[in-house]
mmCIF file of C-alpha atoms and ligand atoms in Angstrom:
data_model
loop_
_atom_site.group_PDB
_atom_site.id
_atom_site.type_symbol
_atom_site.label_atom_id
_atom_site.label_comp_id
_atom_site.label_asym_id
_atom_site.label_seq_id
_atom_site.Cartn_x
_atom_site.Cartn_y
_atom_site.Cartn_z
ATOM 1 C CA MET A 1 167.747 63.909 211.967
ATOM 2 C CA VAL A 2 171.240 64.862 211.097
ATOM 3 C CA LYS A 3 171.942 65.013 207.339
ATOM 4 C CA ILE A 4 175.487 65.132 205.887
ATOM 5 C CA VAL A 5 176.849 65.548 202.926
ATOM 6 C CA PHE A 6 180.785 65.235 202.725
ATOM 7 C CA VAL A 7 182.587 67.671 200.109
ATOM 8 C CA CYS A 8 185.628 67.150 198.282
ATOM 9 C CA LEU A 9 187.524 67.843 194.942
ATOM 10 C CA GLY A 10 186.842 64.748 192.836
ATOM 11 C CA ASN A 11 184.241 63.013 195.027
ATOM 12 C CA ILE A 12 185.944 59.603 194.468
ATOM 13 C CA CYS A 13 189.093 59.936 197.098
ATOM 14 C CA ARG A 14 188.511 61.425 200.635
ATOM 15 C CA SER A 15 184.456 62.915 200.583
ATOM 16 C CA PRO A 16 183.421 59.052 199.609
ATOM 17 C CA MET A 17 185.895 57.696 202.422
ATOM 18 C CA ALA A 18 184.003 59.607 205.140
ATOM 19 C CA GLU A 19 180.820 59.282 203.763
ATOM 20 C CA PHE A 20 181.098 55.410 204.113
ATOM 21 C CA ILE A 21 183.319 55.330 206.862
ATOM 22 C CA MET A 22 180.241 57.402 208.637
ATOM 23 C CA LYS A 23 177.589 54.802 207.273
ATOM 24 C CA ASP A 24 179.574 52.334 208.520
ATOM 25 C CA LEU A 25 179.763 53.885 212.245
ATOM 26 C CA ILE A 26 176.315 54.696 212.149
ATOM 27 C CA SER A 27 174.986 51.405 211.188
ATOM 28 C CA LYS A 28 176.876 49.625 214.036
ATOM 29 C CA ALA A 29 175.206 51.886 216.188
ATOM 30 C CA ASN A 30 172.262 50.939 214.909
ATOM 31 C CA LEU A 31 171.047 54.813 214.069
ATOM 32 C CA ASN A 32 169.913 54.460 210.377
ATOM 33 C CA ASP A 33 167.491 56.742 210.742
ATOM 34 C CA LYS A 34 168.653 58.802 212.979
ATOM 35 C CA PHE A 35 171.283 60.164 209.814
ATOM 36 C CA THR A 36 171.757 60.819 206.435
ATOM 37 C CA ILE A 37 174.874 60.662 204.403
ATOM 38 C CA CYS A 38 176.016 61.588 201.229
ATOM 39 C CA SER A 39 178.819 62.751 198.985
ATOM 40 C CA ALA A 40 179.714 65.160 196.007
ATOM 41 C CA GLY A 41 183.028 66.873 194.411
ATOM 42 C CA THR A 42 183.443 70.724 193.917
ATOM 43 C CA ALA A 43 183.652 69.448 190.428
ATOM 44 C CA GLY A 44 182.259 66.600 187.960
ATOM 45 C CA TYR A 45 185.722 64.763 186.899
ATOM 46 C CA HIS A 46 183.793 61.647 187.250
ATOM 47 C CA ASP A 47 180.572 62.235 187.854
ATOM 48 C CA GLY A 48 178.786 58.508 187.642
ATOM 49 C CA GLU A 49 181.869 56.517 188.597
ATOM 50 C CA ASP A 50 182.501 54.600 190.608
ATOM 51 C CA MET A 51 184.999 55.543 193.798
ATOM 52 C CA HIS A 52 189.412 54.979 193.284
ATOM 53 C CA TYR A 53 189.555 51.765 193.148
ATOM 54 C CA LYS A 54 192.115 52.471 196.193
ATOM 55 C CA THR A 55 189.428 54.132 198.165
ATOM 56 C CA LYS A 56 187.917 51.372 197.556
ATOM 57 C CA SER A 57 190.129 48.164 198.304
ATOM 58 C CA LEU A 58 191.203 50.644 201.713
ATOM 59 C CA LEU A 59 187.413 50.308 202.498
ATOM 60 C CA LYS A 60 187.403 46.161 202.135
ATOM 61 C CA ASP A 61 190.361 45.832 203.550
ATOM 62 C CA LYS A 62 189.113 47.624 207.166
ATOM 63 C CA ASP A 63 185.739 45.933 206.515
ATOM 64 C CA ILE A 64 183.811 48.735 205.242
ATOM 65 C CA ILE A 65 181.631 48.399 203.231
ATOM 66 C CA SER A 66 181.707 50.735 199.729
ATOM 67 C CA GLU A 67 178.544 50.749 197.776
ATOM 68 C CA PRO A 68 176.145 51.792 196.142
ATOM 69 C CA PHE A 69 178.245 54.577 195.070
ATOM 70 C CA TYR A 70 178.021 56.894 192.258
ATOM 71 C CA SER A 71 180.240 60.022 191.951
ATOM 72 C CA LYS A 72 178.371 63.700 192.119
ATOM 73 C CA LYS A 73 179.122 66.767 191.637
ATOM 74 C CA LEU A 74 177.428 69.272 194.391
ATOM 75 C CA THR A 75 174.383 70.739 193.437
ATOM 76 C CA GLU A 76 172.381 73.569 195.040
ATOM 77 C CA LYS A 77 169.697 70.964 196.019
ATOM 78 C CA ILE A 78 172.110 68.756 197.799
ATOM 79 C CA CYS A 79 173.470 72.026 199.869
ATOM 80 C CA LYS A 80 169.283 72.882 200.543
ATOM 81 C CA GLU A 81 168.946 69.388 201.673
ATOM 82 C CA ASN A 82 171.998 68.852 204.180
ATOM 83 C CA ASP A 83 172.184 70.676 207.791
ATOM 84 C CA TYR A 84 176.309 69.711 207.222
ATOM 85 C CA ILE A 85 178.339 70.132 204.495
ATOM 86 C CA ILE A 86 182.300 68.878 205.536
ATOM 87 C CA VAL A 87 184.585 69.963 203.440
ATOM 88 C CA MET A 88 188.402 68.256 203.485
ATOM 89 C CA ASP A 89 190.553 71.285 202.368
ATOM 90 C CA ASN A 90 190.745 74.975 201.909
ATOM 91 C CA ALA A 91 189.940 74.675 198.297
ATOM 92 C CA ASN A 92 187.057 73.192 198.738
ATOM 93 C CA PHE A 93 186.044 75.200 201.584
ATOM 94 C CA LYS A 94 186.534 78.390 199.043
ATOM 95 C CA ASP A 95 184.326 76.737 195.939
ATOM 96 C CA VAL A 96 180.927 75.583 198.081
ATOM 97 C CA VAL A 97 181.100 79.545 199.466
ATOM 98 C CA LYS A 98 181.259 80.886 195.876
ATOM 99 C CA ASN A 99 179.904 78.854 193.806
ATOM 100 C CA PHE A 100 176.696 78.154 196.540
ATOM 101 C CA PRO A 101 177.417 81.507 199.010
ATOM 102 C CA ASP A 102 173.615 81.065 200.635
ATOM 103 C CA PHE A 103 175.028 78.533 202.268
ATOM 104 C CA LYS A 104 178.425 79.299 203.825
ATOM 105 C CA HIS A 105 176.687 78.804 207.331
ATOM 106 C CA LYS A 106 176.697 75.124 207.125
ATOM 107 C CA ILE A 107 180.261 74.621 205.595
ATOM 108 C CA GLN A 108 182.738 73.237 207.943
ATOM 109 C CA LYS A 109 186.462 71.852 207.547
ATOM 110 C CA ILE A 110 186.544 68.310 209.078
ATOM 111 C CA THR A 111 189.780 68.327 210.403
ATOM 112 C CA SER A 112 188.467 70.999 212.836
ATOM 113 C CA TYR A 113 186.983 67.512 214.177
ATOM 114 C CA ALA A 114 190.912 65.858 214.705
ATOM 115 C CA VAL A 115 192.427 69.265 216.241
ATOM 116 C CA GLU A 116 194.800 67.210 217.984
ATOM 117 C CA LEU A 117 195.983 65.617 214.059
ATOM 118 C CA GLY A 118 197.302 68.725 213.486
ATOM 119 C CA TYR A 119 196.442 68.758 209.934
ATOM 120 C CA ASP A 120 194.619 71.828 208.640
ATOM 121 C CA GLU A 121 193.647 69.626 205.403
ATOM 122 C CA VAL A 122 192.850 66.325 204.809
ATOM 123 C CA PRO A 123 195.861 65.697 202.358
ATOM 124 C CA ASP A 124 194.668 64.582 198.977
ATOM 125 C CA PRO A 125 195.631 60.581 198.393
ATOM 126 C CA TRP A 126 194.896 61.442 194.287
ATOM 127 C CA TYR A 127 197.916 63.506 194.833
ATOM 128 C CA SER A 128 199.731 61.566 197.241
ATOM 129 C CA GLY A 129 198.920 58.359 196.999
ATOM 130 C CA ASN A 130 199.290 57.723 200.480
ATOM 131 C CA PHE A 131 195.181 56.502 200.991
ATOM 132 C CA GLU A 132 196.066 55.351 204.598
ATOM 133 C CA GLU A 133 197.517 58.567 206.125
ATOM 134 C CA THR A 134 193.902 59.936 204.476
ATOM 135 C CA TYR A 135 192.257 57.289 206.567
ATOM 136 C CA ASN A 136 193.425 57.138 209.337
ATOM 137 C CA ILE A 137 192.815 61.226 209.353
ATOM 138 C CA LEU A 138 188.967 60.952 208.064
ATOM 139 C CA SER A 139 188.902 57.829 210.282
ATOM 140 C CA ILE A 140 189.318 59.755 213.728
ATOM 141 C CA ALA A 141 187.363 62.987 212.344
ATOM 142 C CA CYS A 142 184.333 60.551 212.204
ATOM 143 C CA LEU A 143 184.051 59.145 215.589
ATOM 144 C CA ASN A 144 184.592 62.494 217.007
ATOM 145 C CA LEU A 145 181.227 63.841 214.590
ATOM 146 C CA PHE A 146 179.783 60.798 215.011
ATOM 147 C CA HIS A 147 180.063 60.997 219.075
ATOM 148 C CA ILE A 148 178.986 64.890 218.956
ATOM 149 C CA PHE A 149 176.267 64.512 215.913
ATOM 150 C CA ASN A 150 174.417 61.726 217.817
ATOM 151 C CA LYS A 151 173.806 63.740 220.982
ATOM 152 C CA TYR A 152 171.725 66.412 218.839
HETATM 153 P P1 4NP B 201 189.049 63.949 195.639
HETATM 154 O O1 4NP B 201 191.192 63.567 194.633
HETATM 155 O O2 4NP B 201 188.458 64.904 195.386
HETATM 156 O O3 4NP B 201 189.826 63.154 196.981
HETATM 157 O O4 4NP B 201 188.196 63.154 195.720
HETATM 158 C C1 4NP B 201 190.539 64.001 193.767
HETATM 159 C C2 4NP B 201 189.807 62.592 192.112
HETATM 160 C C3 4NP B 201 190.149 63.324 191.066
HETATM 161 C C4 4NP B 201 190.449 64.540 191.058
HETATM 162 C C5 4NP B 201 191.879 64.987 191.752
HETATM 163 C C6 4NP B 201 191.002 64.657 193.520
HETATM 164 N N1 4NP B 201 191.234 65.176 189.414
HETATM 165 O O5 4NP B 201 191.614 65.582 189.256
HETATM 166 O O6 4NP B 201 190.505 63.581 189.033
#
């Protein structure tokens, strides 16, 4: 079993997008019993809320299921329960190391799974407004992640 938590700042745009792209790849490959996927934010600004409506509509356009989902803040328990903490940008990386130093060895940046795209960080569509750009990066990174972790 491979357990992954995707982490961004608000847990309503990038990490839920990664969560449901990854779940879609896994379920289409009939590998639900091999993976556990979730997401969380370094901040709890949107605790209990649904994902951003533009994340939701983009996933719908791509025929990707986006529920059940409730935004939540990253906790010690979530870090402990997961094998990999996959963050979206350098600020997320720093925040997770600062708040949960015992789990530094589990943290990776998702852009390291799509180096061919040349992004150091996943741009935050909350600020850029460009949900499609974020999707393009995350879909490739998740596919690469899926192939790598499926070998474990
Ligand atoms: P995310 O984007 O980290 O990709 O979910 C954000 C969502 C909300 C906020 C910031 C970033 N916010 O400040 O509420």
